mmCIF file of C-alpha atoms and ligand atoms in Angstrom:
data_model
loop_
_atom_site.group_PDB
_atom_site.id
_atom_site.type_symbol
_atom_site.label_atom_id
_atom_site.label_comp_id
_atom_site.label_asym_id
_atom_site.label_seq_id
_atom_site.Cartn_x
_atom_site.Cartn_y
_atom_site.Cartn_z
ATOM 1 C CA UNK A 128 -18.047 -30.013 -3.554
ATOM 2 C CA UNK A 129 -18.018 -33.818 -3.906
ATOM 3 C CA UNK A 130 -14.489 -35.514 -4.018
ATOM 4 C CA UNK A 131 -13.181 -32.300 -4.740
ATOM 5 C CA UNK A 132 -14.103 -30.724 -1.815
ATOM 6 C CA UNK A 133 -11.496 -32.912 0.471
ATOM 7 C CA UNK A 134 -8.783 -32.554 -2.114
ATOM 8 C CA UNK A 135 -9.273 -28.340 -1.985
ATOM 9 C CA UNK A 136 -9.467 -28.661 2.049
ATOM 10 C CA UNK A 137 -6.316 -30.523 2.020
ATOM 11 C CA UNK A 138 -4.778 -28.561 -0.006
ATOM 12 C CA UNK A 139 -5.664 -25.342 1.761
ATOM 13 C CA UNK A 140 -4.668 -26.861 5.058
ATOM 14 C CA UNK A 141 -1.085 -27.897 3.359
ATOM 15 C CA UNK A 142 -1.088 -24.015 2.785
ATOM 16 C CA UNK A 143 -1.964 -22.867 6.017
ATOM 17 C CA UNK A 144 0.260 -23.471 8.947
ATOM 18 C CA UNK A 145 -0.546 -24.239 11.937
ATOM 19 C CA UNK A 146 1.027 -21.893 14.593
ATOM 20 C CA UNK A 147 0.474 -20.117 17.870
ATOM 21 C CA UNK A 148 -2.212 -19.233 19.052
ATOM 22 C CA UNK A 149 -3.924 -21.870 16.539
ATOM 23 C CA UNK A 150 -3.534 -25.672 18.598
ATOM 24 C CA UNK A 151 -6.178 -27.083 16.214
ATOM 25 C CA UNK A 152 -6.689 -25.937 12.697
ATOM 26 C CA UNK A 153 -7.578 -26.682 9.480
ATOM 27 C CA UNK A 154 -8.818 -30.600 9.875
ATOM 28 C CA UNK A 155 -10.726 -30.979 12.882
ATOM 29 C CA UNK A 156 -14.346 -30.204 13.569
ATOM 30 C CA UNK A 157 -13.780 -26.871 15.229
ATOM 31 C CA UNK A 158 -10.366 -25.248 15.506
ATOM 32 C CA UNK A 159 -8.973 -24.655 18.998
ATOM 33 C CA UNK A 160 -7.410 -21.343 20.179
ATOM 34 C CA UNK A 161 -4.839 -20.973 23.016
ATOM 35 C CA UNK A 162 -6.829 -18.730 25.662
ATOM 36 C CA UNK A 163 -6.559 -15.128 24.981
ATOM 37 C CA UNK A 164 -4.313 -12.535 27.172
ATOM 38 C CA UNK A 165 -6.625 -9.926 26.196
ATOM 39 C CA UNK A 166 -10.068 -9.383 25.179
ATOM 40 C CA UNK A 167 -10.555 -10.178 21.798
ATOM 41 C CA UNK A 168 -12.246 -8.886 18.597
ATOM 42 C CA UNK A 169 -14.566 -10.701 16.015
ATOM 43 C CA UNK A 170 -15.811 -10.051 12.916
ATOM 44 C CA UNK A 171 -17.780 -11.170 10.251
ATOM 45 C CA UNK A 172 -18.125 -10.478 6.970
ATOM 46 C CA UNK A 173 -20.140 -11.800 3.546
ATOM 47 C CA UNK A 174 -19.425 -10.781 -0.045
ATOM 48 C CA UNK A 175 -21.784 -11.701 -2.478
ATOM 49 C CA UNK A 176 -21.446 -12.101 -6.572
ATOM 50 C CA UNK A 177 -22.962 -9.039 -8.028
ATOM 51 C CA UNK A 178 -23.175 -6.986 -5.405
ATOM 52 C CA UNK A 179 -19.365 -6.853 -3.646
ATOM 53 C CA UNK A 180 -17.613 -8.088 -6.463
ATOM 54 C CA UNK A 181 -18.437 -9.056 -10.668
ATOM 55 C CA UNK A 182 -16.800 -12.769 -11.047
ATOM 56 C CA UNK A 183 -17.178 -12.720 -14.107
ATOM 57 C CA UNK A 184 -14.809 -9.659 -14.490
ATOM 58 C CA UNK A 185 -12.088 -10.220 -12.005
ATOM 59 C CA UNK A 186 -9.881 -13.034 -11.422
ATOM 60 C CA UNK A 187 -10.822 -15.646 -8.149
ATOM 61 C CA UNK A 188 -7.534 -14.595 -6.154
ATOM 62 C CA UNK A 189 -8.701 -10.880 -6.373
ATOM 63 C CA UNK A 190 -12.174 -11.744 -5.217
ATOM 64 C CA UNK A 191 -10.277 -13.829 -2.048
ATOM 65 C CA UNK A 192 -7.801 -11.233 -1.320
ATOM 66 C CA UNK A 193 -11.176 -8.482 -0.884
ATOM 67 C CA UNK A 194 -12.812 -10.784 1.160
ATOM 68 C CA UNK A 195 -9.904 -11.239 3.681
ATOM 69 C CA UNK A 196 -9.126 -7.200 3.281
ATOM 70 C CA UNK A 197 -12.492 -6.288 4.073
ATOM 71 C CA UNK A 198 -12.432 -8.006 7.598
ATOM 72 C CA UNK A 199 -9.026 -6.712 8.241
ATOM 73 C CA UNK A 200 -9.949 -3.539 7.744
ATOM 74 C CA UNK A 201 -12.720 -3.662 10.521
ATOM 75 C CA UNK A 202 -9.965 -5.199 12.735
ATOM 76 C CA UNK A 203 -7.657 -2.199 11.910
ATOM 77 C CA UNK A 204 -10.662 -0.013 12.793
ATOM 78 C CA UNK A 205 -11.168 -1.840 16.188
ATOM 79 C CA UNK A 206 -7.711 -0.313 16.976
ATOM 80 C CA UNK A 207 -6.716 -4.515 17.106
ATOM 81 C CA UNK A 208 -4.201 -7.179 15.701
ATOM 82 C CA UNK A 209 -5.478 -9.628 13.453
ATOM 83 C CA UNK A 210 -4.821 -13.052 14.264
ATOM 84 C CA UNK A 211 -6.779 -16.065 12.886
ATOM 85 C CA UNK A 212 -8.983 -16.045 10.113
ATOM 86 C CA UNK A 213 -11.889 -18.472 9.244
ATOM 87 C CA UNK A 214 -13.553 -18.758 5.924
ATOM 88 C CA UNK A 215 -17.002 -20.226 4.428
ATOM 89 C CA UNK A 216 -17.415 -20.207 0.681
ATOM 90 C CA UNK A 217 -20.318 -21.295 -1.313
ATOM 91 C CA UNK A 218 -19.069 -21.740 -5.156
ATOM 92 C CA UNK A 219 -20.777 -22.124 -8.009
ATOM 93 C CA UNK A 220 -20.645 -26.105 -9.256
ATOM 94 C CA UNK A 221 -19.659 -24.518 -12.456
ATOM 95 C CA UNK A 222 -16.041 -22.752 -11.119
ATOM 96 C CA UNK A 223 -14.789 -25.981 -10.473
ATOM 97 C CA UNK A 224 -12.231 -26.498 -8.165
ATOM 98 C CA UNK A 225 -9.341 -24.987 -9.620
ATOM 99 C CA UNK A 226 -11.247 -21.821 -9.201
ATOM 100 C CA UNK A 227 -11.756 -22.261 -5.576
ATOM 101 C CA UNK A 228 -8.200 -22.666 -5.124
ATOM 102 C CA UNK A 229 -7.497 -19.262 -6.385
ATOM 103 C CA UNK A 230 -10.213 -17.821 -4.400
ATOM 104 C CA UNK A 231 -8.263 -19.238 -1.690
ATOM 105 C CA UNK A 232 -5.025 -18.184 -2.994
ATOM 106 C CA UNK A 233 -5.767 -14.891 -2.525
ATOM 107 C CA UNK A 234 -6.897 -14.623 0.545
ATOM 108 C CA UNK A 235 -4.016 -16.713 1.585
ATOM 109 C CA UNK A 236 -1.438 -14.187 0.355
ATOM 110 C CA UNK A 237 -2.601 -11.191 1.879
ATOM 111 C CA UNK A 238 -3.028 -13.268 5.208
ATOM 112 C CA UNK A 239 0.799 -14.582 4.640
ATOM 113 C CA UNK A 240 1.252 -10.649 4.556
ATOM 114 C CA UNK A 241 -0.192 -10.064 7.737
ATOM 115 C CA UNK A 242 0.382 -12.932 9.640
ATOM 116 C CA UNK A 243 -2.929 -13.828 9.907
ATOM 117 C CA UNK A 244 -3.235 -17.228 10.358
ATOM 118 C CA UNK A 245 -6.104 -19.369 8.460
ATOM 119 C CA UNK A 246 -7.585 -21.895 11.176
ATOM 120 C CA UNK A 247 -10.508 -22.803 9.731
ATOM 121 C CA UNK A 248 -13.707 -22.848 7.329
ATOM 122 C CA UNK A 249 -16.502 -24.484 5.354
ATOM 123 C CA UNK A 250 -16.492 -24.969 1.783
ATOM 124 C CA UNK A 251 -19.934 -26.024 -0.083
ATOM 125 C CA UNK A 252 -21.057 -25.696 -4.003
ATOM 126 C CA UNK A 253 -24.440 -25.022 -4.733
ATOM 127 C CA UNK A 254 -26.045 -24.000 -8.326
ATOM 128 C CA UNK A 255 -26.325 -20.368 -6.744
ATOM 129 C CA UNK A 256 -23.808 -17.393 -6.862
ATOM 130 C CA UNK A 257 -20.443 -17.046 -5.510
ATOM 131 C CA UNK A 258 -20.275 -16.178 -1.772
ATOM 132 C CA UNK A 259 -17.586 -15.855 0.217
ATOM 133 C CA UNK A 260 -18.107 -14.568 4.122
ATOM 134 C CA UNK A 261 -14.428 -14.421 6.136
ATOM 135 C CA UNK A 262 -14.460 -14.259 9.973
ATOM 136 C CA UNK A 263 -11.190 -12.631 11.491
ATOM 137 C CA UNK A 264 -10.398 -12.465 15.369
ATOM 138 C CA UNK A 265 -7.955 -9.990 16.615
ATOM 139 C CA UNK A 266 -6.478 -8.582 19.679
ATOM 140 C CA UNK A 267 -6.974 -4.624 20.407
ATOM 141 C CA UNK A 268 -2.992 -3.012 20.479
ATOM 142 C CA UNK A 269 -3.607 -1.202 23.738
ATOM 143 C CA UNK A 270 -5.340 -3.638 25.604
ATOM 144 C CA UNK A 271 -8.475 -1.717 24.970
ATOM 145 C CA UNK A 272 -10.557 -1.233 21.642
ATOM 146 C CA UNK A 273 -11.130 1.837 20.222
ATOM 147 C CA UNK A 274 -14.899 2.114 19.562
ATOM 148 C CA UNK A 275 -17.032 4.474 17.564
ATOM 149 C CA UNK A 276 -17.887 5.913 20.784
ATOM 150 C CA UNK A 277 -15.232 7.581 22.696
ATOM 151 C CA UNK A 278 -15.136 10.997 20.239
ATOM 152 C CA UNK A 279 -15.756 14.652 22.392
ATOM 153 C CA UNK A 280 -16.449 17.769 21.173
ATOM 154 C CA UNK A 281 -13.221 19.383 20.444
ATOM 155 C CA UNK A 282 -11.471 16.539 19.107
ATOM 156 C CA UNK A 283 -10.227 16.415 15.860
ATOM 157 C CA UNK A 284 -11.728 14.528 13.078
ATOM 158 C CA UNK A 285 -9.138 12.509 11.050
ATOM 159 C CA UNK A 286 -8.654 10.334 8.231
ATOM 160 C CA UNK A 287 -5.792 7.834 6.355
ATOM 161 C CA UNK A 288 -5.124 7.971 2.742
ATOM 162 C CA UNK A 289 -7.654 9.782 0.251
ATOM 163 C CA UNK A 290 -11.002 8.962 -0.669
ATOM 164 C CA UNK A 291 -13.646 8.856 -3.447
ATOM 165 C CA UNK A 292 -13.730 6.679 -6.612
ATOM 166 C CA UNK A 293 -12.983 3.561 -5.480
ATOM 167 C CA UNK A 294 -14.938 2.018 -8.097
ATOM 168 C CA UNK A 295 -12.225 2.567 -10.317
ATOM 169 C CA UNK A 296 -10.717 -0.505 -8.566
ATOM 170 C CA UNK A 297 -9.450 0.626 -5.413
ATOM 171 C CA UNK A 298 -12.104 -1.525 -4.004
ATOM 172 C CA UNK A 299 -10.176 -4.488 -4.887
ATOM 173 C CA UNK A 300 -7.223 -3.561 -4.002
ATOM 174 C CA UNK A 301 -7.054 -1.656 -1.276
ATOM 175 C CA UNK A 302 -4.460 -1.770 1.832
ATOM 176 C CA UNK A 303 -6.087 -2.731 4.972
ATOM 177 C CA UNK A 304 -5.172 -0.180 7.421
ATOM 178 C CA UNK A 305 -3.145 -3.075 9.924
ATOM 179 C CA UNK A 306 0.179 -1.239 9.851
ATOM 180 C CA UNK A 307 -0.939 2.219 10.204
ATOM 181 C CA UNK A 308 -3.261 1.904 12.967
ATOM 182 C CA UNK A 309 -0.327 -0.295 15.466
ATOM 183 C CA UNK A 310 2.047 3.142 14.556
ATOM 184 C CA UNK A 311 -1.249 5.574 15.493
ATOM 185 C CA UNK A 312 -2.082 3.619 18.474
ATOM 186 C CA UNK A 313 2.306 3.667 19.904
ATOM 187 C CA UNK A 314 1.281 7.877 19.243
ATOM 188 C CA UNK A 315 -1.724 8.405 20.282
ATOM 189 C CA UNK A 316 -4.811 6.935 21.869
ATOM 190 C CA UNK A 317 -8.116 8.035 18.801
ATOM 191 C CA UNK A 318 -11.452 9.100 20.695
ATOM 192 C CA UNK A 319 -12.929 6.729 18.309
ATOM 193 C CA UNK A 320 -12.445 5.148 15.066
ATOM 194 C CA UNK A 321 -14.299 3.140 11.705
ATOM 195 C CA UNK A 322 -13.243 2.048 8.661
ATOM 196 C CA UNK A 323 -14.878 3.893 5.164
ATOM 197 C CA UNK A 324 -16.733 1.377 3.830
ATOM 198 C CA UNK A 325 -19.928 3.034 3.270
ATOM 199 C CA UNK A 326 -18.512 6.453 1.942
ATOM 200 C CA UNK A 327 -17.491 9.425 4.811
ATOM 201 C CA UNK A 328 -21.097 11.124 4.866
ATOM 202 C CA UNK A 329 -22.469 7.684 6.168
ATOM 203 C CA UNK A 330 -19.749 6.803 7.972
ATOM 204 C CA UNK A 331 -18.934 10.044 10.011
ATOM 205 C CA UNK A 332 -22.527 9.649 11.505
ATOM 206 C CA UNK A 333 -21.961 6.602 12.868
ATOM 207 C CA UNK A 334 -19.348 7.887 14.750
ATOM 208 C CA UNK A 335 -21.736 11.200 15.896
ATOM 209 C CA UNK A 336 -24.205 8.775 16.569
ATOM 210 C CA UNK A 337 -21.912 6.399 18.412
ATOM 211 C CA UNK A 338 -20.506 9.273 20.380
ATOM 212 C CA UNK A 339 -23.348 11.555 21.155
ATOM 213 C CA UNK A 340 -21.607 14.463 18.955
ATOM 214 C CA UNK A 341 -21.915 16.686 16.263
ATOM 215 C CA UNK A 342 -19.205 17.417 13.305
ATOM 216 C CA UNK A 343 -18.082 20.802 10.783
ATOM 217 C CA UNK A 344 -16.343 18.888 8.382
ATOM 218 C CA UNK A 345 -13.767 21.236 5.874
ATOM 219 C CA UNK A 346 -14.472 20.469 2.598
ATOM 220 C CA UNK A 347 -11.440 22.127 1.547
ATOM 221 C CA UNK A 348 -9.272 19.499 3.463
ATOM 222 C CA UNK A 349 -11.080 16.750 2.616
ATOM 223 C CA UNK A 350 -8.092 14.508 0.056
ATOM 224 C CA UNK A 351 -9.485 12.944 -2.454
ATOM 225 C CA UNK A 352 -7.933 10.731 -4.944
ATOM 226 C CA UNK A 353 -7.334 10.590 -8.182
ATOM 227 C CA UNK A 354 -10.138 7.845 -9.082
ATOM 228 C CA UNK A 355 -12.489 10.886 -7.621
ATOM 229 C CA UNK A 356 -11.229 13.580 -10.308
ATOM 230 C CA UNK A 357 -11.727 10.997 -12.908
ATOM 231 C CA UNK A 358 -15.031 9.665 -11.907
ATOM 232 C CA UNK A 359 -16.174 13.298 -12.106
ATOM 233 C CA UNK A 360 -14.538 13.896 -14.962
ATOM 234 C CA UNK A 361 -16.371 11.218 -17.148
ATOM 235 C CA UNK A 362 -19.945 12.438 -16.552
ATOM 236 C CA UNK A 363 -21.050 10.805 -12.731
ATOM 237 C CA UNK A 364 -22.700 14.293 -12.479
ATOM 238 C CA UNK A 365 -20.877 14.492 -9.331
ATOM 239 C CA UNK A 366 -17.986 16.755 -7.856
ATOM 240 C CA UNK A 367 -15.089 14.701 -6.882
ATOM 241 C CA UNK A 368 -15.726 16.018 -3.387
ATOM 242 C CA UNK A 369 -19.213 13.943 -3.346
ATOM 243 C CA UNK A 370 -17.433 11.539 -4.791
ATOM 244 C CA UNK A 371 -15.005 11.416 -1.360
ATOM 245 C CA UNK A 372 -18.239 11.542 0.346
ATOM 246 C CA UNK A 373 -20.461 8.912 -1.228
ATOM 247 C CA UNK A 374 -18.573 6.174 -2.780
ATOM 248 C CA UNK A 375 -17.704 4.134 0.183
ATOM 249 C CA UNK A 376 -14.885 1.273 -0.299
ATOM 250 C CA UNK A 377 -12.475 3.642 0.326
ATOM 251 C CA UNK A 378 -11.499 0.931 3.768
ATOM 252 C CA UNK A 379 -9.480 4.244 4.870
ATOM 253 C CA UNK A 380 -9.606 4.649 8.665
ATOM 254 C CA UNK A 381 -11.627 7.847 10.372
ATOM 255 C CA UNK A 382 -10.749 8.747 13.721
ATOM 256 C CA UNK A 383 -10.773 11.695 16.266
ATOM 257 C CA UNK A 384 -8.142 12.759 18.340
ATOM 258 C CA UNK A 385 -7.645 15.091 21.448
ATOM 259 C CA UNK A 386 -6.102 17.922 19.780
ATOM 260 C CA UNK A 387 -3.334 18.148 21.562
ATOM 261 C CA UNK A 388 -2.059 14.640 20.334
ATOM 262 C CA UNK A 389 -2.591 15.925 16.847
ATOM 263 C CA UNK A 390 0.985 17.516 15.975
ATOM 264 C CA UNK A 391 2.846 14.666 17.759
ATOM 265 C CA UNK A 392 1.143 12.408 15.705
ATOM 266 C CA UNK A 393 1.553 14.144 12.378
ATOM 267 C CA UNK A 394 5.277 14.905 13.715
ATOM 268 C CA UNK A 395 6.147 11.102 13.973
ATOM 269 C CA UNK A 396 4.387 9.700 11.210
ATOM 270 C CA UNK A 397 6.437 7.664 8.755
ATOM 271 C CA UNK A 398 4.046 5.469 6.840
ATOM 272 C CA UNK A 399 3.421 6.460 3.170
ATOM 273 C CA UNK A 400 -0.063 6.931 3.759
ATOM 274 C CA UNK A 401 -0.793 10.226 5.357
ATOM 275 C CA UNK A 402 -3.049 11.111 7.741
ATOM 276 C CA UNK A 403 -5.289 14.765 6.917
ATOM 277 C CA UNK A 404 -7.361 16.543 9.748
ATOM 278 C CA UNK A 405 -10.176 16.969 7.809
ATOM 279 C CA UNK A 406 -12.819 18.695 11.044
ATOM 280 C CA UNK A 407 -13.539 18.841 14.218
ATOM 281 C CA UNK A 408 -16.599 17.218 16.225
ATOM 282 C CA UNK A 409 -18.635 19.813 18.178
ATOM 283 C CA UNK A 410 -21.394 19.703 20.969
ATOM 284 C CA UNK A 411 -24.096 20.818 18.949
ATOM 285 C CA UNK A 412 -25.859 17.613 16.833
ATOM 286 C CA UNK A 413 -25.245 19.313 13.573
ATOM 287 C CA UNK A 414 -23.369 17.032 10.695
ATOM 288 C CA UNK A 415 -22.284 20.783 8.655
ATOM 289 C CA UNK A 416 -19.643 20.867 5.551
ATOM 290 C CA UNK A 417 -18.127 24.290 5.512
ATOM 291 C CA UNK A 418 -17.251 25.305 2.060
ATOM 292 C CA UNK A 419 -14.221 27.457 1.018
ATOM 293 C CA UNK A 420 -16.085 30.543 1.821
ATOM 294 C CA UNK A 421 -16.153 29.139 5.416
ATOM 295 C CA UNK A 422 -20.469 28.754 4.470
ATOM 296 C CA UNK A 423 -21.801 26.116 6.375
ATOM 297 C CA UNK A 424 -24.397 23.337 4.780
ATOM 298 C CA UNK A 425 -25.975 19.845 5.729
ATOM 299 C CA UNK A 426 -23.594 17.132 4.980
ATOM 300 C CA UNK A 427 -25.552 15.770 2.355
ATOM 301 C CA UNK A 428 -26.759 11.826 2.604
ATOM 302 C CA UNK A 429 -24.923 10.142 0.529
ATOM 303 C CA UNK A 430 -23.323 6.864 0.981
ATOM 304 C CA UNK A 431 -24.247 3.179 0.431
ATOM 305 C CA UNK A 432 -26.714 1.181 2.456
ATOM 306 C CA UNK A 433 -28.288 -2.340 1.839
ATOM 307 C CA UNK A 434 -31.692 -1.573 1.037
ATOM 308 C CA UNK A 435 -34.104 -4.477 3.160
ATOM 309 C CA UNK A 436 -37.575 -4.145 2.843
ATOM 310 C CA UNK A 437 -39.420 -2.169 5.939
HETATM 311 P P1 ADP B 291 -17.257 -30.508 9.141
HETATM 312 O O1 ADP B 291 -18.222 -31.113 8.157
HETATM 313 O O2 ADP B 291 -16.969 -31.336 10.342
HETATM 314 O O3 ADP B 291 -17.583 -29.089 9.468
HETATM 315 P P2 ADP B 291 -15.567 -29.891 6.986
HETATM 316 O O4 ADP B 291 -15.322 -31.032 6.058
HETATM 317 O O5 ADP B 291 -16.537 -28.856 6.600
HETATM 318 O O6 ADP B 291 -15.859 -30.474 8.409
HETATM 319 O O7 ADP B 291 -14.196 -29.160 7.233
HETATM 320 C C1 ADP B 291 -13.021 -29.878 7.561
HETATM 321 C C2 ADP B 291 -11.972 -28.924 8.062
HETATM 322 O O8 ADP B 291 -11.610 -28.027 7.011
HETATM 323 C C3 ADP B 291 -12.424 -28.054 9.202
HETATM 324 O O9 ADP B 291 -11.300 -27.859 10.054
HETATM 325 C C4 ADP B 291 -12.797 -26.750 8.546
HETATM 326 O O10 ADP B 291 -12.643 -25.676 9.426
HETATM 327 C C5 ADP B 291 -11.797 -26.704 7.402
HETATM 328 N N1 ADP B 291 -12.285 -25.961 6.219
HETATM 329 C C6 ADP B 291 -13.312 -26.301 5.398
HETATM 330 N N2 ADP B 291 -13.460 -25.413 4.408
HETATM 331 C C7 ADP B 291 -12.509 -24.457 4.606
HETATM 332 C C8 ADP B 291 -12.149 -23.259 3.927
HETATM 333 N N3 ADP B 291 -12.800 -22.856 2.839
HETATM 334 N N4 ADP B 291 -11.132 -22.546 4.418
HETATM 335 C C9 ADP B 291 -10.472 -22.934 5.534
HETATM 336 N N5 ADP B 291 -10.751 -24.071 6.196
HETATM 337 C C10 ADP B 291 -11.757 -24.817 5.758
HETATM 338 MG MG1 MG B 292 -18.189 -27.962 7.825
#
């Protein structure tokens, strides 16, 4: 970014302070962490004009803020802390820089919110696309992660909030599960746990496949939103149920729990967004909705997935 791109580095770093565990930050080659008391998470994520978000429909700091949420949502998932966040942009020589500072803006608020600090980044313009790709590192709550792995038959399938629609622009705006996981985790200790971002039918089989385990998920129980209702309403050709199941972006959290930590959990629990047992996970390999009638059927694929050539 020429000229410019010193100036918007400057002025990010002016907006970023430095603090523990952060020695180096913005300004150096690499930044430079204070050794870790724990084993730490990582992760990486890359949004991309046109396909995660429309610039030309949204403002820049909403486009930043989904960026940051999405990666804090997979730290949320990892039953972890987030910590320090790094950021690589490519922007479009026609944005300008004023743009990129709002890009940044955004992100930087709903890190401010978090206490997430930034430490570090690259910034480049190229006659391409808007990109943005966020890298957060976090610290699991209880010393341990909580992987997709850990679920048993018997344990109770669970998720946050309400899903389906998120179109609507819940995808943009969405909460990412930080605060509500640290108040699960001082409850209970989940089986295993991922964030909805490819819609629950996709997502609930990673967590089968991670666990070696099979699911009956109560289609009656499942909550949906109100963005689900509505996107059925206006002609998707889908029930708001499949809706819940095959939207993805809902960034709610899915988890199983021994079900004997499941009424101390829902006894304590004080955040607004409520947590729904929605099934349990069984022995048998079967992924089964049971319908009001208590009928059993395939969960049916939906759900997104990048499509890459075989
Ligand atoms: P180098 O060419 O040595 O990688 P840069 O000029 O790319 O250095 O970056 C200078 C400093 O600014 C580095 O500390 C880098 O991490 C930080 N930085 C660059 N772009 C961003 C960004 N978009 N967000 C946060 N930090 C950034
Ligand atoms: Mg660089």
């Amino acid at each position: 970014m020429s000229g410019g791109e010193f100036e918007l580095i400057d002025w990010i770093a002016t907006r970023s302070a430095t603090r523990a565990p952060v020695l180096v930050g913005i300004g150096d080659d690499a930044a430079v962490l204070e050794p870790a008391a724990s084993s730490q998470l990582v992760t990486t994520d890359m949004l991309m004009d046109g396909v995660d978000f429309l610039s030309a429909e949204l403002p820049a700091l909403v486009i930043g803020r989904k960026a940051l949420a999405v990666s804090l949502s997979d730290i949320a998932a990892m039953g972890g802390r987030a910590v320090t966040a790094f950021c690589a942009v490519a922007v479009p020589k026609s944005a300008g820089q004023q743009y990129a500072r709002e890009l940044h803006e955004g992100l930087l608020a709903l890190a401010d919110e978090f206490e997430v600090v930034l430490a570090g980044g690259d910034t480049n313009s190229w006659d391409g696309p808007l990109v943005i790709t966020t890298t957060v590192l976090g610290e699991p709550l209880a010393g341990q992660p909580v992987l997709r792995s850990g679920a048993r038959p018997g344990d109770v399938l669970c998720v946050t909030g309400a899903l389906g629609g998120s179109l609507r622009g819940h995808h943009y705006s969405f909460q990412p599960r930080l605060k509500e996981v640290q108040l699960l985790l001082e409850l209970a200790r989940p089986t295993s746990m991922i964030d909805l971002s490819d819609g629950l039918a996709a997502d609930v089989r990673h967590l089968c496949d991670g666990s070696g385990v099979g699911v009956r998920i109560d289609s009656t129980k499942v909550p949906l939103t109100p963005a689900a209702h509505e996107a059925s309403q206006t002609g998707s050709g889908r029930t708001p149920l499949e809706h819940a199941l095959g939207d993805g972006e809902d960034f709610e959290l899915l988890f199983t729990l021994d079900p004997n930590d499941l009424e101390r959990v829902q006894a304590a629990w004080k955040h607004a967004t409520s947590i729904t047992p929605i099934g349990v996970m069984t022995a048998e390999l079967e992924l089964l909705l049971i319908d009001a009638q208590g009928q059993p059927s395939q969960l049916p694929e939906l759900g997104w997935k990048h499509h890459l050539a075989e």
